[in-house]
Amino acid sequence: MESNFSLLEAFKQTQHQVTHHGKRNIQVLQDVLSHLDGQLESDIYGKGTIIEDFQTKIATYLGKEAAVFFPSGTMAQQIALRIWCDMSGSKKVAYHPLCHMEIHEENGLKTLHNIESVLLANKDRLIDLHDVLEMEDDVTALLLELPQREIGGQLPDYTTLESISTLCHQKGIKLHLDGARLFEILPYYQKTAAEVCDLFDSVYVSFYKGIGGIAGAILAGEQTFITQSIVWKRRHGGDLISLYPYILSADHYFEQRVHKMTQYYEGAKELAAYFNHCHGISTRPLVPVSNMFHVHFGFKREQIEPLLIKIYSLTSIGFTGKLNEISNNECSFEVSIGDQYDNISKEALRTVFDMLATEMTLLQSL
Amino acid sequence: MESNFSLLEAFKQTQHQVTHHGKRNIQVLQDVLSHLDGQLESDIYGKGTIIEDFQTKIATYLGKEAAVFFPSGTMAQQIALRIWCDMSGSKKVAYHPLCHMEIHEENGLKTLHNIESVLLANKDRLIDLHDVLEMEDDVTALLLELPQREIGGQLPDYTTLESISTLCHQKGIKLHLDGARLFEILPYYQKTAAEVCDLFDSVYVSFYKGIGGIAGAILAGEQTFITQSIVWKRRHGGDLISLYPYILSADHYFEQRVHKMTQYYEGAKELAAYFNHCHGISTRPLVPVSNMFHVHFGFKREQIEPLLIKIYSLTSIGFTGKLNEISNNECSFEVSIGDQYDNISKEALRTVFDMLATEMTLLQSL
């Protein structure tokens, strides 16, 4: 704990960070509100122009009939799967073993909705067509997360995606998109959001990853599906009297950043290459397919932390505030490229990576 | 629908409204943020000083060991009852037939938590000691809403409350407080929040009723109970990455208004007396016990609406934007006194009620 705290402190003290858009402080919300008319009326329990206009806008962007704003993706996705289960009568859904629902939601899907999960593929690879072909017969819905965050943000080929979609359609399996980072993968696929979403029956997108809002999510699909989701949103306690702080920020930063996803993606590829040039460091995926990737060190966390702290203090450039222990001889961290990456000059990047390469070579030779 | 819309429009166009604190527009949030340092760090998934300090502050205020901030009371209360049920093994809770859970939450308690409700008392009166004495044996928890909003905001005598609490304690029944309007009843009971809460095992309070924040709630109780509630908060999708827009507003308006509850209560009593002086109008309760009451007209909604619209346009004072149809010959609206009431001069009040009394007498004589 203590050493991790030091890394975090050292990271916070750097002038430039390679990841994200900037600090998560209340300035993020102040900037949204400062240019808006104070007379703008709050949404009230899902009604009003602020929420209705944004829902319509994002439904259109995603090429879906309707959309509803949720305080969280956790809530939106459980509800999506619950609706599909209630429609079919079978309480079984399939997803990846590192799906957000499986590892980050305290078993909400099971304890609140009594839905059983069937895990496809494994912790080292993506779900492929074969996994879906071999899946148990009574699965109601399949959730695909694009990109698969916990393995560095990997993506299937687009043709695989199309084949899975076709197969699900043929078998009557509902296909749900965990699109927490949907905006971020469009440059790689060279598709519009609507084209990708057309392969799915229901779609969730988040507004505080690549978009950089405060919190909140959209669930989109056919009108009948969305109408049901609004009832479930109330049951979950998500139909707040006012969601506008999240909606206004989502809209503000969507406008500011959705067109910058190619820039973030190119930055990720460049940065990953820098890391891969260092001994004992590799990225996952080797070549990013979105704005994100994982950096793996073939060393103990205790060996890497002081090295990073030293580099941060010498260059005032920070990579991460936290290293995850993968095994006794491996640690890693996640990179998500945002606005901050382009604030670092190419010269400064070369300097910091020269330093990192040297340090890693030294470590290798110990 | 159409006539109701007109009443709402006429109400919105009045210069003064007798109820609430003011318009629910984004200025409410702008005012909170404008004087805060932009560098203040966001809470992150329930951690950080913004959320932790506020939770500690309200726990202390309520005299409870611990507290957790929730995006909504719907979520907080379902979770409270779920924890009590899991602890006892019986999935049965008791509450009033007009409890928020019974009529406003789309059966979330049943569909998400499989908890059965036992309804005590009836739609015309409060739960009393006798109801609790005669309650089925296998009830795990009893929820009391103070004041009982849907019947005008009525309250039991404090001795009744104490007796119910003692009885529940003896019988091993957990007592939960729906304190959506707890702050508002303290002047009537002449008790501190901590004194009232001491009668209950778990307590929910809201920050957008008398306090006038944006949204959000606190659930308070013993540490073990709160620790469990945090797990359920995540399951429900309520553990947002950032809740600070609600927390900062809750704190801001708590400081601004919690000491004004006596003023609101006195205003409610005064205003109710004005209404009760008009023929065909009576308030429920006759003498308010908090800042709220219901105004009942012994006439059709279609008869009262044009009369109110006329008075609004002549005086620029508005009572309500919406009349609820109670029966063929009765309609009503809710009053919650806030900051706006004291902006109306006593002279203007006398004028508007002279006018209302005259109009009601005319209506009576038709």
XYZ file of C-alpha atoms in Angstrom:
732
model
C 0.000 0.000 0.000
C 2.615 2.500 1.037
C 4.809 2.143 -2.015
C 1.774 2.413 -4.278
C 0.816 5.600 -2.481
C 4.248 7.060 -3.218
C 3.931 6.244 -6.907
C 0.541 7.904 -6.941
C 1.915 10.993 -5.207
C 4.883 11.156 -7.565
C 2.537 10.790 -10.528
C 0.269 13.554 -9.281
C 3.232 15.872 -8.930
C 4.355 15.504 -12.550
C 3.659 18.360 -14.892
C 2.575 16.133 -17.783
C 0.749 12.816 -17.782
C 0.670 10.686 -20.898
C -2.848 9.361 -20.207
C -6.379 10.715 -19.926
C -7.733 14.211 -20.393
C -6.607 15.802 -17.160
C -7.399 15.795 -13.497
C -10.794 14.564 -12.321
C -11.539 17.698 -10.356
C -14.654 19.822 -10.142
C -13.308 22.195 -12.792
C -14.523 19.539 -15.256
C -18.091 20.363 -14.232
C -17.497 24.085 -13.738
C -16.311 24.327 -17.356
C -19.548 22.739 -18.553
C -21.814 25.011 -16.548
C -19.958 28.283 -16.912
C -21.190 28.939 -20.444
C -24.785 27.757 -19.916
C -27.835 29.872 -19.103
C -28.810 29.433 -15.469
C -32.496 29.545 -16.441
C -32.192 26.204 -18.258
C -34.725 23.939 -16.542
C -33.696 20.715 -14.856
C -34.870 17.390 -16.210
C -37.520 15.961 -13.889
C -37.675 12.175 -13.534
C -36.632 11.509 -17.119
C -38.671 14.337 -18.666
C -37.584 17.701 -20.037
C -35.555 18.940 -22.950
C -32.105 18.413 -21.421
C -32.570 14.657 -21.101
C -34.931 14.082 -24.021
C -32.810 15.973 -26.551
C -29.638 14.177 -25.525
C -31.317 10.774 -25.675
C -32.612 11.496 -29.164
C -29.219 12.779 -30.282
C -27.350 9.706 -29.089
C -30.021 7.289 -30.367
C -29.540 8.859 -33.791
C -25.757 8.723 -33.508
C -25.965 5.024 -32.596
C -28.534 4.336 -35.312
C -31.076 3.033 -32.809
C -34.750 3.793 -32.474
C -34.581 5.033 -28.892
C -32.195 5.659 -26.026
C -32.349 6.394 -22.331
C -29.812 8.046 -20.063
C -28.689 6.038 -17.018
C -26.580 7.134 -14.052
C -24.303 4.122 -14.617
C -23.422 1.407 -17.086
C -23.688 -1.191 -14.335
C -27.374 -0.372 -14.045
C -27.974 -0.058 -17.784
C -26.403 -3.389 -18.667
C -28.013 -5.483 -15.930
C -31.342 -4.084 -17.037
C -30.684 -4.829 -20.712
C -29.925 -8.457 -19.947
C -32.909 -8.708 -17.578
C -35.263 -7.516 -20.303
C -33.881 -10.033 -22.793
C -34.186 -12.813 -20.198
C -37.762 -11.904 -19.283
C -38.651 -11.933 -22.960
C -37.245 -15.401 -23.592
C -38.018 -17.065 -20.273
C -34.465 -18.397 -19.870
C -32.320 -16.711 -17.233
C -28.986 -17.450 -18.817
C -26.623 -15.014 -20.523
C -23.146 -15.466 -21.954
C -20.138 -13.197 -21.724
C -16.360 -13.091 -21.294
C -14.849 -14.167 -17.931
C -13.441 -10.642 -17.520
C -16.747 -8.943 -18.301
C -17.466 -5.958 -16.026
C -20.551 -7.762 -14.679
C -18.510 -10.776 -13.703
C -15.709 -9.010 -11.865
C -16.714 -5.471 -10.898
C -20.376 -5.526 -9.883
C -20.475 -7.642 -6.729
C -22.658 -10.174 -8.530
C -25.487 -7.707 -9.048
C -26.784 -9.653 -12.041
C -27.205 -12.784 -9.957
C -28.309 -11.268 -6.647
C -30.750 -8.723 -8.082
C -31.895 -10.429 -11.278
C -31.240 -14.092 -10.615
C -29.520 -14.356 -13.984
C -26.915 -17.057 -14.517
C -23.800 -16.338 -16.543
C -22.137 -18.658 -19.027
C -18.487 -17.724 -19.513
C -17.111 -17.894 -23.044
C -13.444 -17.939 -24.134
C -10.950 -17.441 -21.291
C -9.016 -14.765 -19.452
C -6.306 -14.654 -22.099
C -8.267 -14.261 -25.290
C -11.366 -12.804 -26.927
C -14.641 -14.571 -27.628
C -14.599 -15.976 -31.179
C -17.214 -17.465 -33.500
C -16.372 -20.963 -32.368
C -17.203 -20.117 -28.754
C -20.623 -18.889 -29.800
C -21.232 -21.913 -32.019
C -20.475 -24.259 -29.134
C -22.482 -22.295 -26.581
C -25.235 -23.953 -24.545
C -28.624 -23.929 -26.230
C -30.625 -22.050 -23.653
C -28.577 -18.870 -23.588
C -30.857 -15.856 -24.017
C -28.328 -13.170 -24.730
C -24.659 -12.712 -25.497
C -22.746 -9.661 -24.295
C -19.684 -8.563 -26.246
C -17.394 -5.904 -24.824
C -15.628 -3.882 -27.509
C -12.780 -3.492 -26.829
C -12.238 -6.132 -24.141
C -10.811 -3.809 -21.532
C -9.286 -6.218 -19.033
C -7.018 -7.789 -21.643
C -5.641 -4.484 -22.804
C -8.501 -3.444 -25.036
C -8.443 -6.130 -27.730
C -10.922 -6.351 -30.588
C -12.105 -9.159 -32.831
C -11.801 -8.705 -36.612
C -14.833 -6.976 -37.977
C -15.738 -10.063 -40.025
C -15.743 -12.140 -36.818
C -18.080 -9.596 -35.289
C -20.382 -9.806 -38.299
C -20.347 -13.627 -38.196
C -21.193 -13.680 -34.489
C -24.017 -11.218 -35.088
C -25.431 -13.286 -37.945
C -25.193 -16.481 -35.919
C -26.937 -14.916 -32.926
C -29.659 -13.580 -35.170
C -30.173 -17.031 -36.691
C -30.272 -18.723 -33.291
C -32.576 -16.102 -31.744
C -29.911 -14.992 -29.282
C -30.008 -11.306 -28.387
C -26.662 -9.599 -28.890
C -25.798 -6.826 -26.439
C -22.874 -4.423 -26.855
C -20.881 -3.309 -23.849
C -19.717 -0.225 -25.672
C -18.134 1.528 -22.702
C -15.388 2.406 -25.200
C -17.355 2.274 -28.454
C -16.345 5.761 -29.632
C -12.708 4.805 -29.130
C -12.748 1.792 -31.496
C -14.388 3.419 -34.502
C -11.107 4.641 -36.062
C -9.692 1.091 -36.042
C -12.796 -0.496 -37.552
C -13.246 2.453 -39.909
C -16.969 2.204 -39.252
C -19.590 4.599 -37.957
C -21.109 3.944 -34.541
C -24.392 3.169 -36.273
C -22.738 0.544 -38.476
C -21.244 -1.236 -35.463
C -24.455 -0.936 -33.422
C -26.489 -2.352 -36.267
C -24.915 -5.725 -35.431
C -26.399 -5.534 -31.905
C -29.905 -5.631 -30.456
C -28.996 -3.392 -27.538
C -26.095 -1.063 -26.884
C -24.617 0.646 -23.843
C -22.158 3.528 -24.184
C -20.340 5.441 -21.459
C -19.577 9.150 -21.242
C -16.687 9.229 -18.824
C -14.082 7.124 -20.620
C -12.848 8.546 -23.938
C -15.466 11.303 -23.769
C -14.281 12.410 -20.331
C -17.603 13.437 -18.757
C -18.490 13.132 -15.070
C -20.485 9.878 -15.076
C -23.448 8.346 -16.870
C -24.397 6.065 -19.696
C -26.846 5.604 -22.523
C -28.742 2.419 -23.281
C -30.110 2.219 -26.814
C -32.270 -0.164 -28.807
C -35.797 -0.533 -30.154
C -38.531 1.580 -28.589
C -40.265 -1.371 -26.874
C -36.976 -2.399 -25.271
C -36.218 1.152 -24.124
C -39.727 1.613 -22.730
C -39.184 -1.433 -20.538
C -35.732 -0.255 -19.510
C -37.247 2.960 -18.120
C -39.467 0.930 -15.785
C -36.409 -1.015 -14.604
C -34.428 2.193 -14.204
C -37.026 3.332 -11.678
C -36.933 -0.033 -9.906
C -33.143 0.191 -9.579
C -33.358 3.665 -8.082
C -31.786 5.217 -11.178
C -34.667 7.467 -12.187
C -33.285 10.466 -10.315
C -35.290 13.660 -10.152
C -32.337 15.402 -11.874
C -29.619 13.784 -13.935
C -28.607 17.003 -15.673
C -25.147 17.386 -14.094
C -24.159 14.175 -15.915
C -26.147 14.805 -19.087
C -24.866 18.336 -19.658
C -21.280 17.166 -19.134
C -21.775 14.135 -21.356
C -23.077 16.360 -24.136
C -20.410 19.009 -23.647
C -17.479 16.600 -23.791
C -19.078 14.457 -26.499
C -19.070 17.531 -28.740
C -15.542 18.352 -27.691
C -13.989 14.911 -28.119
C -15.943 12.423 -30.190
C -14.150 13.639 -33.341
C -10.757 13.281 -31.638
C -10.812 9.487 -31.316
C -8.456 9.047 -34.284
C -5.962 11.377 -32.635
C -6.143 9.338 -29.406
C -5.815 6.072 -31.346
C -2.740 7.301 -33.235
C -1.250 8.494 -29.970
C -1.809 5.080 -28.404
C -0.014 3.340 -31.260
C 2.912 5.738 -31.017
C 3.180 5.449 -27.236
C 2.904 1.648 -27.295
C 5.786 1.507 -29.762
C 7.915 3.579 -27.368
C 7.211 1.141 -24.547
C 7.841 -1.919 -26.709
C 11.319 -0.595 -27.529
C 12.347 -0.994 -23.895
C 13.790 -4.268 -22.629
C 11.418 -6.103 -20.332
C 8.373 -4.067 -21.331
C 5.639 -5.136 -23.709
C 2.219 -3.783 -24.451
C -1.007 -5.675 -24.796
C -2.101 -5.562 -27.525
C 1.295 -5.076 -29.160
C -0.307 -2.623 -31.558
C -3.311 -0.900 -29.943
C -6.682 -0.977 -31.703
C -8.153 1.924 -29.744
C -6.898 4.665 -27.433
C -6.065 2.074 -24.760
C -3.560 -0.666 -24.020
C -1.829 -2.319 -21.073
C 1.864 -1.979 -20.321
C 3.452 -5.104 -18.843
C 6.781 -5.148 -17.024
C 8.522 -8.494 -16.618
C 9.592 -7.507 -13.110
C 8.228 -7.235 -9.603
C 6.160 -4.176 -8.771
C 8.696 -3.304 -6.062
C 11.412 -3.114 -8.725
C 9.470 -0.935 -11.140
C 7.968 1.562 -8.709
C 11.175 3.292 -7.583
C 12.354 3.388 -11.172
C 9.184 5.155 -12.295
C 9.265 7.550 -9.348
C 12.832 8.489 -10.317
C 11.878 9.099 -13.949
C 8.814 11.128 -12.973
C 10.888 13.387 -10.759
C 13.631 13.866 -13.370
C 11.344 14.533 -16.348
C 8.103 15.695 -14.747
C 6.327 13.271 -17.091
C 4.085 10.618 -15.527
C 2.927 7.312 -16.990
C 0.708 5.970 -14.201
C -0.042 6.356 -10.515
C -0.680 2.669 -9.943
C 0.946 -0.628 -10.855
C -1.077 -3.829 -10.723
C 0.699 -6.943 -9.520
C 0.085 -9.634 -12.129
C 2.370 -12.313 -10.686
C 5.559 -12.528 -8.689
C 7.524 -11.376 -11.712
C 5.084 -9.199 -13.575
C 3.239 -5.975 -13.053
C 1.238 -3.759 -15.358
C -0.754 -0.609 -15.798
C -3.415 0.668 -18.146
C -3.028 3.478 -20.641
C -5.958 5.447 -22.033
C -4.907 8.233 -24.325
C -6.817 11.487 -24.101
C -6.177 15.181 -24.516
C -3.056 15.240 -22.375
C -0.867 13.151 -24.651
C -0.467 15.836 -27.277
C 0.679 18.333 -24.659
C 3.960 16.449 -24.424
C 6.543 17.393 -27.042
C 8.115 14.653 -29.169
C 11.496 15.693 -27.793
C 10.333 15.247 -24.210
C 8.880 11.849 -25.123
C 12.174 10.721 -26.628
C 13.989 11.887 -23.499
C 11.728 10.099 -21.071
C 11.810 6.873 -23.086
C 15.574 7.013 -23.505
C 15.717 7.208 -19.741
C 13.211 4.386 -19.277
C 15.054 2.190 -21.795
C 18.323 2.753 -19.960
C 16.793 1.988 -16.585
C 15.177 -1.180 -17.917
C 18.426 -2.356 -19.463
C 20.138 -1.771 -16.128
C 17.419 -3.706 -14.339
C 17.706 -6.525 -16.891
C 21.440 -6.800 -16.251
C 21.189 -7.040 -12.459
C -54.169 17.213 -19.954
C -54.608 20.453 -21.794
C -56.222 22.337 -18.944
C -53.523 21.082 -16.584
C -50.893 22.402 -18.972
C -52.501 25.830 -18.858
C -52.487 25.866 -15.070
C -48.810 24.947 -15.143
C -48.047 27.691 -17.631
C -50.016 30.256 -15.634
C -48.208 29.158 -12.481
C -44.806 29.463 -14.127
C -45.628 32.980 -15.245
C -46.408 34.232 -11.734
C -43.851 36.441 -10.082
C -44.195 34.756 -6.680
C -44.917 31.166 -5.769
C -45.953 30.258 -2.245
C -44.159 26.879 -2.325
C -40.599 25.586 -2.624
C -37.290 27.387 -2.836
C -37.401 28.541 -6.429
C -37.090 27.189 -9.935
C -35.397 23.825 -10.469
C -32.987 25.203 -13.035
C -29.251 24.744 -13.464
C -28.563 27.949 -11.559
C -29.120 25.794 -8.462
C -25.945 23.888 -9.337
C -24.070 26.897 -10.714
C -24.523 28.666 -7.367
C -22.944 25.708 -5.569
C -19.938 25.471 -7.851
C -19.232 29.142 -8.407
C -17.555 29.669 -5.039
C -15.612 26.376 -4.960
C -11.995 25.792 -5.978
C -11.834 24.013 -9.323
C -8.873 21.975 -8.099
C -11.074 20.134 -5.599
C -10.739 16.451 -6.521
C -13.727 14.353 -7.509
C -14.824 11.472 -5.338
C -13.895 8.196 -7.038
C -16.225 5.243 -6.497
C -17.126 6.227 -2.954
C -13.637 7.364 -1.936
C -12.230 10.851 -1.472
C -12.734 13.720 0.907
C -15.855 15.175 -0.747
C -17.911 12.044 -0.156
C -16.225 10.791 3.010
C -16.429 14.118 4.852
C -20.079 14.569 3.996
C -20.950 11.031 5.055
C -19.210 11.541 8.395
C -20.894 14.906 8.888
C -24.400 13.556 8.284
C -23.777 10.385 10.304
C -22.867 12.633 13.227
C -25.869 14.873 12.640
C -28.147 11.815 12.640
C -26.382 10.312 15.646
C -25.487 7.146 13.742
C -22.205 5.278 13.555
C -21.855 5.472 9.775
C -23.527 6.798 6.654
C -23.253 6.390 2.911
C -24.337 8.702 0.112
C -26.722 7.240 -2.467
C -27.889 8.706 -5.766
C -31.499 8.065 -4.730
C -33.692 7.204 -1.792
C -35.385 4.488 -3.836
C -32.068 2.668 -3.993
C -31.094 3.379 -0.388
C -34.347 2.138 1.090
C -34.672 -1.053 -0.936
C -31.137 -1.900 0.094
C -31.811 -1.177 3.769
C -34.764 -3.536 3.802
C -32.842 -6.173 1.821
C -30.047 -6.173 4.383
C -32.504 -6.562 7.262
C -34.260 -9.405 5.426
C -31.018 -11.228 4.622
C -30.043 -10.952 8.259
C -33.279 -12.473 9.553
C -34.049 -14.931 6.784
C -37.647 -13.752 6.412
C -38.441 -11.751 3.288
C -41.337 -9.795 4.714
C -41.433 -6.109 5.593
C -44.264 -3.903 6.786
C -45.149 -0.364 5.768
C -48.018 2.015 5.037
C -50.123 1.402 1.898
C -48.995 4.797 0.564
C -45.312 4.123 1.207
C -43.042 5.349 -1.627
C -41.959 1.745 -2.254
C -45.515 0.605 -2.680
C -46.702 3.259 -5.119
C -43.755 4.999 -6.785
C -41.059 2.405 -7.435
C -42.591 0.057 -10.003
C -42.396 -2.778 -7.494
C -38.606 -2.653 -7.305
C -38.605 -4.212 -3.860
C -40.450 -7.268 -5.133
C -38.909 -7.619 -8.579
C -35.297 -6.990 -7.574
C -35.240 -8.234 -3.980
C -38.150 -10.659 -3.830
C -39.353 -8.975 -0.649
C -43.010 -9.176 0.267
C -44.785 -6.207 1.798
C -47.334 -6.278 4.594
C -49.490 -3.161 4.540
C -50.348 -1.594 7.880
C -53.092 0.960 8.637
C -54.941 2.289 5.572
C -54.866 5.050 3.015
C -56.659 7.452 5.329
C -54.633 7.226 8.488
C -51.191 6.713 10.015
C -49.744 3.467 11.371
C -50.367 3.281 15.143
C -49.128 1.055 17.953
C -52.104 -1.238 17.605
C -51.228 -1.976 13.952
C -47.730 -3.011 14.969
C -49.007 -5.108 17.877
C -51.332 -7.024 15.564
C -48.753 -7.454 12.787
C -47.883 -10.907 11.448
C -45.124 -12.653 13.379
C -42.607 -13.145 10.595
C -42.162 -9.503 9.618
C -38.451 -8.631 9.533
C -38.598 -4.868 9.391
C -41.061 -2.032 9.728
C -40.682 1.154 7.698
C -42.158 4.363 9.060
C -42.334 7.446 6.873
C -42.183 10.672 8.868
C -44.159 12.635 7.863
C -46.508 10.416 5.826
C -46.358 12.440 2.658
C -49.253 11.050 0.651
C -51.777 11.931 3.359
C -50.610 15.507 3.587
C -47.561 14.959 5.750
C -49.100 13.661 8.983
C -47.110 12.569 12.026
C -47.800 10.269 14.958
C -47.421 11.659 18.481
C -43.869 11.305 19.673
C -44.979 8.950 22.443
C -46.576 6.673 19.818
C -43.294 6.700 17.952
C -41.401 5.773 21.102
C -43.877 2.979 21.881
C -43.579 1.529 18.371
C -39.799 1.678 18.631
C -39.791 -0.084 21.997
C -42.178 -2.751 20.749
C -40.093 -3.410 17.616
C -36.985 -3.637 19.736
C -38.659 -6.162 22.048
C -39.942 -8.246 19.146
C -36.630 -8.147 17.223
C -38.178 -6.193 14.364
C -35.834 -3.738 12.659
C -37.254 -0.241 12.464
C -36.347 1.784 9.374
C -37.022 5.513 8.973
C -38.085 6.908 5.636
C -36.846 10.341 6.589
C -37.196 11.958 3.170
C -38.545 14.912 5.159
C -36.858 14.323 8.509
C -35.303 17.784 8.768
C -38.731 19.292 8.195
C -40.433 17.599 11.191
C -37.887 18.445 13.868
C -39.473 21.792 14.823
C -42.828 20.087 15.500
C -41.340 17.285 17.583
C -38.915 19.709 19.243
C -36.264 16.999 18.963
C -32.848 16.786 17.373
C -32.392 14.559 14.331
C -30.230 12.298 16.488
C -32.991 11.934 19.081
C -35.520 10.870 16.449
C -33.035 8.592 14.677
C -32.158 6.903 17.943
C -35.576 5.240 17.769
C -34.624 3.621 14.436
C -32.102 0.977 13.339
C -31.622 2.528 9.913
C -32.425 5.935 8.511
C -32.730 7.435 5.044
C -32.738 11.196 4.509
C -33.128 13.142 1.272
C -31.371 16.299 0.147
C -33.735 17.653 -2.451
C -36.925 18.156 -0.459
C -36.693 20.757 2.328
C -32.947 21.085 1.748
C -33.431 21.859 -1.940
C -30.361 20.141 -3.414
C -30.184 18.507 -6.849
C -30.726 14.837 -5.922
C -29.278 12.237 -3.587
C -29.772 10.609 -0.237
C -27.968 9.363 2.824
C -28.481 5.988 4.441
C -27.248 5.776 8.040
C -26.945 3.097 10.694
C -24.387 0.908 12.377
C -21.063 0.356 10.611
C -21.749 -3.316 9.765
C -25.055 -2.348 8.180
C -23.474 0.482 6.177
C -20.612 -1.742 5.015
C -23.159 -4.133 3.545
C -25.122 -1.313 1.988
C -22.038 -0.232 0.029
C -21.842 -3.665 -1.593
C -25.512 -3.437 -2.545
C -25.006 0.105 -3.827
C -22.524 -1.285 -6.325
C -24.883 -4.106 -7.273
C -27.661 -1.611 -7.956
C -25.417 0.462 -10.187
C -25.357 3.318 -7.683
C -21.634 3.369 -6.982
C -20.945 6.027 -9.587
C -17.383 7.068 -10.312
C -18.383 10.627 -9.302
C -21.328 11.639 -7.163
C -19.908 15.055 -6.294
C -22.449 17.172 -8.196
C -25.097 15.870 -5.794
C -22.912 15.789 -2.684
C -21.589 19.331 -3.051
C -25.122 20.626 -3.600
C -26.488 18.597 -0.704
C -23.835 20.036 1.578
C -24.241 23.585 0.289
C -28.015 23.689 0.724
C -27.917 21.723 3.985
C -25.784 24.508 5.443
C -28.046 27.122 3.935
C -31.404 25.674 4.993
C -31.323 23.077 7.749
C -31.672 25.831 10.361
C -34.636 27.346 8.503
C -37.025 24.454 9.075
C -38.864 26.304 11.850
C -39.417 29.220 9.510
C -40.866 26.877 6.858
C -43.026 25.125 9.466
C -44.429 28.424 10.766
C -45.098 29.505 7.186
C -46.981 26.282 6.517
C -49.229 26.787 9.536
C -49.961 30.363 8.514
C -50.665 29.464 4.902
C -52.876 26.504 5.839
C -54.955 28.795 8.048
C -55.491 31.138 5.060
C -56.729 28.235 2.933
C -58.980 26.894 5.695
C -60.730 30.261 5.902
C -62.097 29.808 2.371
C -65.387 28.026 1.777
C -64.947 24.618 0.165
C -61.225 24.425 0.928
C -59.607 22.447 3.711
C -56.057 21.434 4.384
C -54.755 18.060 5.442
C -53.614 18.064 8.149
C -55.773 20.942 9.329
C -52.784 22.310 11.223
C -49.518 21.299 9.527
C -46.831 19.483 11.521
C -44.016 20.228 9.069
C -43.431 22.503 6.089
C -45.958 20.534 4.029
C -49.695 19.942 3.745
C -52.302 19.150 1.125
C -54.982 21.581 0.001
C -58.331 19.960 -0.843
C -61.077 21.623 -2.860
C -64.575 20.179 -2.633
C -65.059 20.796 -6.358
C -64.131 19.330 -9.721
C -60.691 20.072 -11.035
C -62.296 21.708 -14.074
C -64.033 24.199 -11.776
C -60.949 25.102 -9.760
C -58.405 25.434 -12.561
C -59.857 28.492 -14.318
C -60.402 30.124 -10.953
C -56.737 29.662 -10.010
C -55.524 30.815 -13.419
C -57.576 34.001 -12.992
C -56.157 34.659 -9.519
C -52.593 33.986 -10.686
C -52.911 36.469 -13.533
C -54.483 39.151 -11.335
C -52.058 38.865 -8.410
C -48.961 37.267 -9.973
C -48.968 34.905 -6.986
C -49.084 31.180 -7.729
C -50.183 28.319 -5.461
C -49.560 25.288 -7.667
C -49.042 24.217 -11.270
C -50.991 20.983 -10.922
C -54.257 19.822 -9.407
C -54.766 16.148 -8.645
C -58.205 14.735 -9.246
C -59.227 12.949 -6.053
C -62.799 12.120 -7.002
C -65.557 13.526 -9.142
C -66.058 16.309 -6.638
C -62.652 16.782 -5.129
C -59.226 17.861 -6.244
C -56.071 18.741 -4.352
C -52.499 19.899 -4.484
C -49.435 19.656 -2.281
C -47.731 22.552 -0.545
C -44.115 22.456 0.599
C -42.959 25.692 2.099
C -39.426 26.808 1.289
C -37.506 30.031 0.796
C -40.068 31.584 -1.565
C -42.874 31.950 0.951
C -41.255 34.786 2.849
C -40.763 36.752 -0.351
C -44.498 37.404 -0.421
C -45.642 40.338 1.684
C -48.396 39.796 4.251
C -50.452 42.395 2.426
C -50.149 40.539 -0.876
C -51.128 37.319 0.908
C -54.236 38.924 2.354
C -55.162 40.251 -1.080
C -54.788 36.924 -2.840
C -56.723 35.056 -0.150
C -59.493 37.674 -0.082
C -59.810 37.045 -3.788
C -59.721 33.262 -3.392
C -62.304 33.392 -0.589
C -64.622 35.479 -2.763
C -64.216 33.176 -5.737
C -64.882 30.103 -3.589
C -67.986 31.660 -2.092
C -69.244 32.440 -5.591
C -68.534 28.874 -6.677
C -70.296 27.540 -3.581
C -73.407 29.576 -4.396
C -73.695 28.383 -8.024
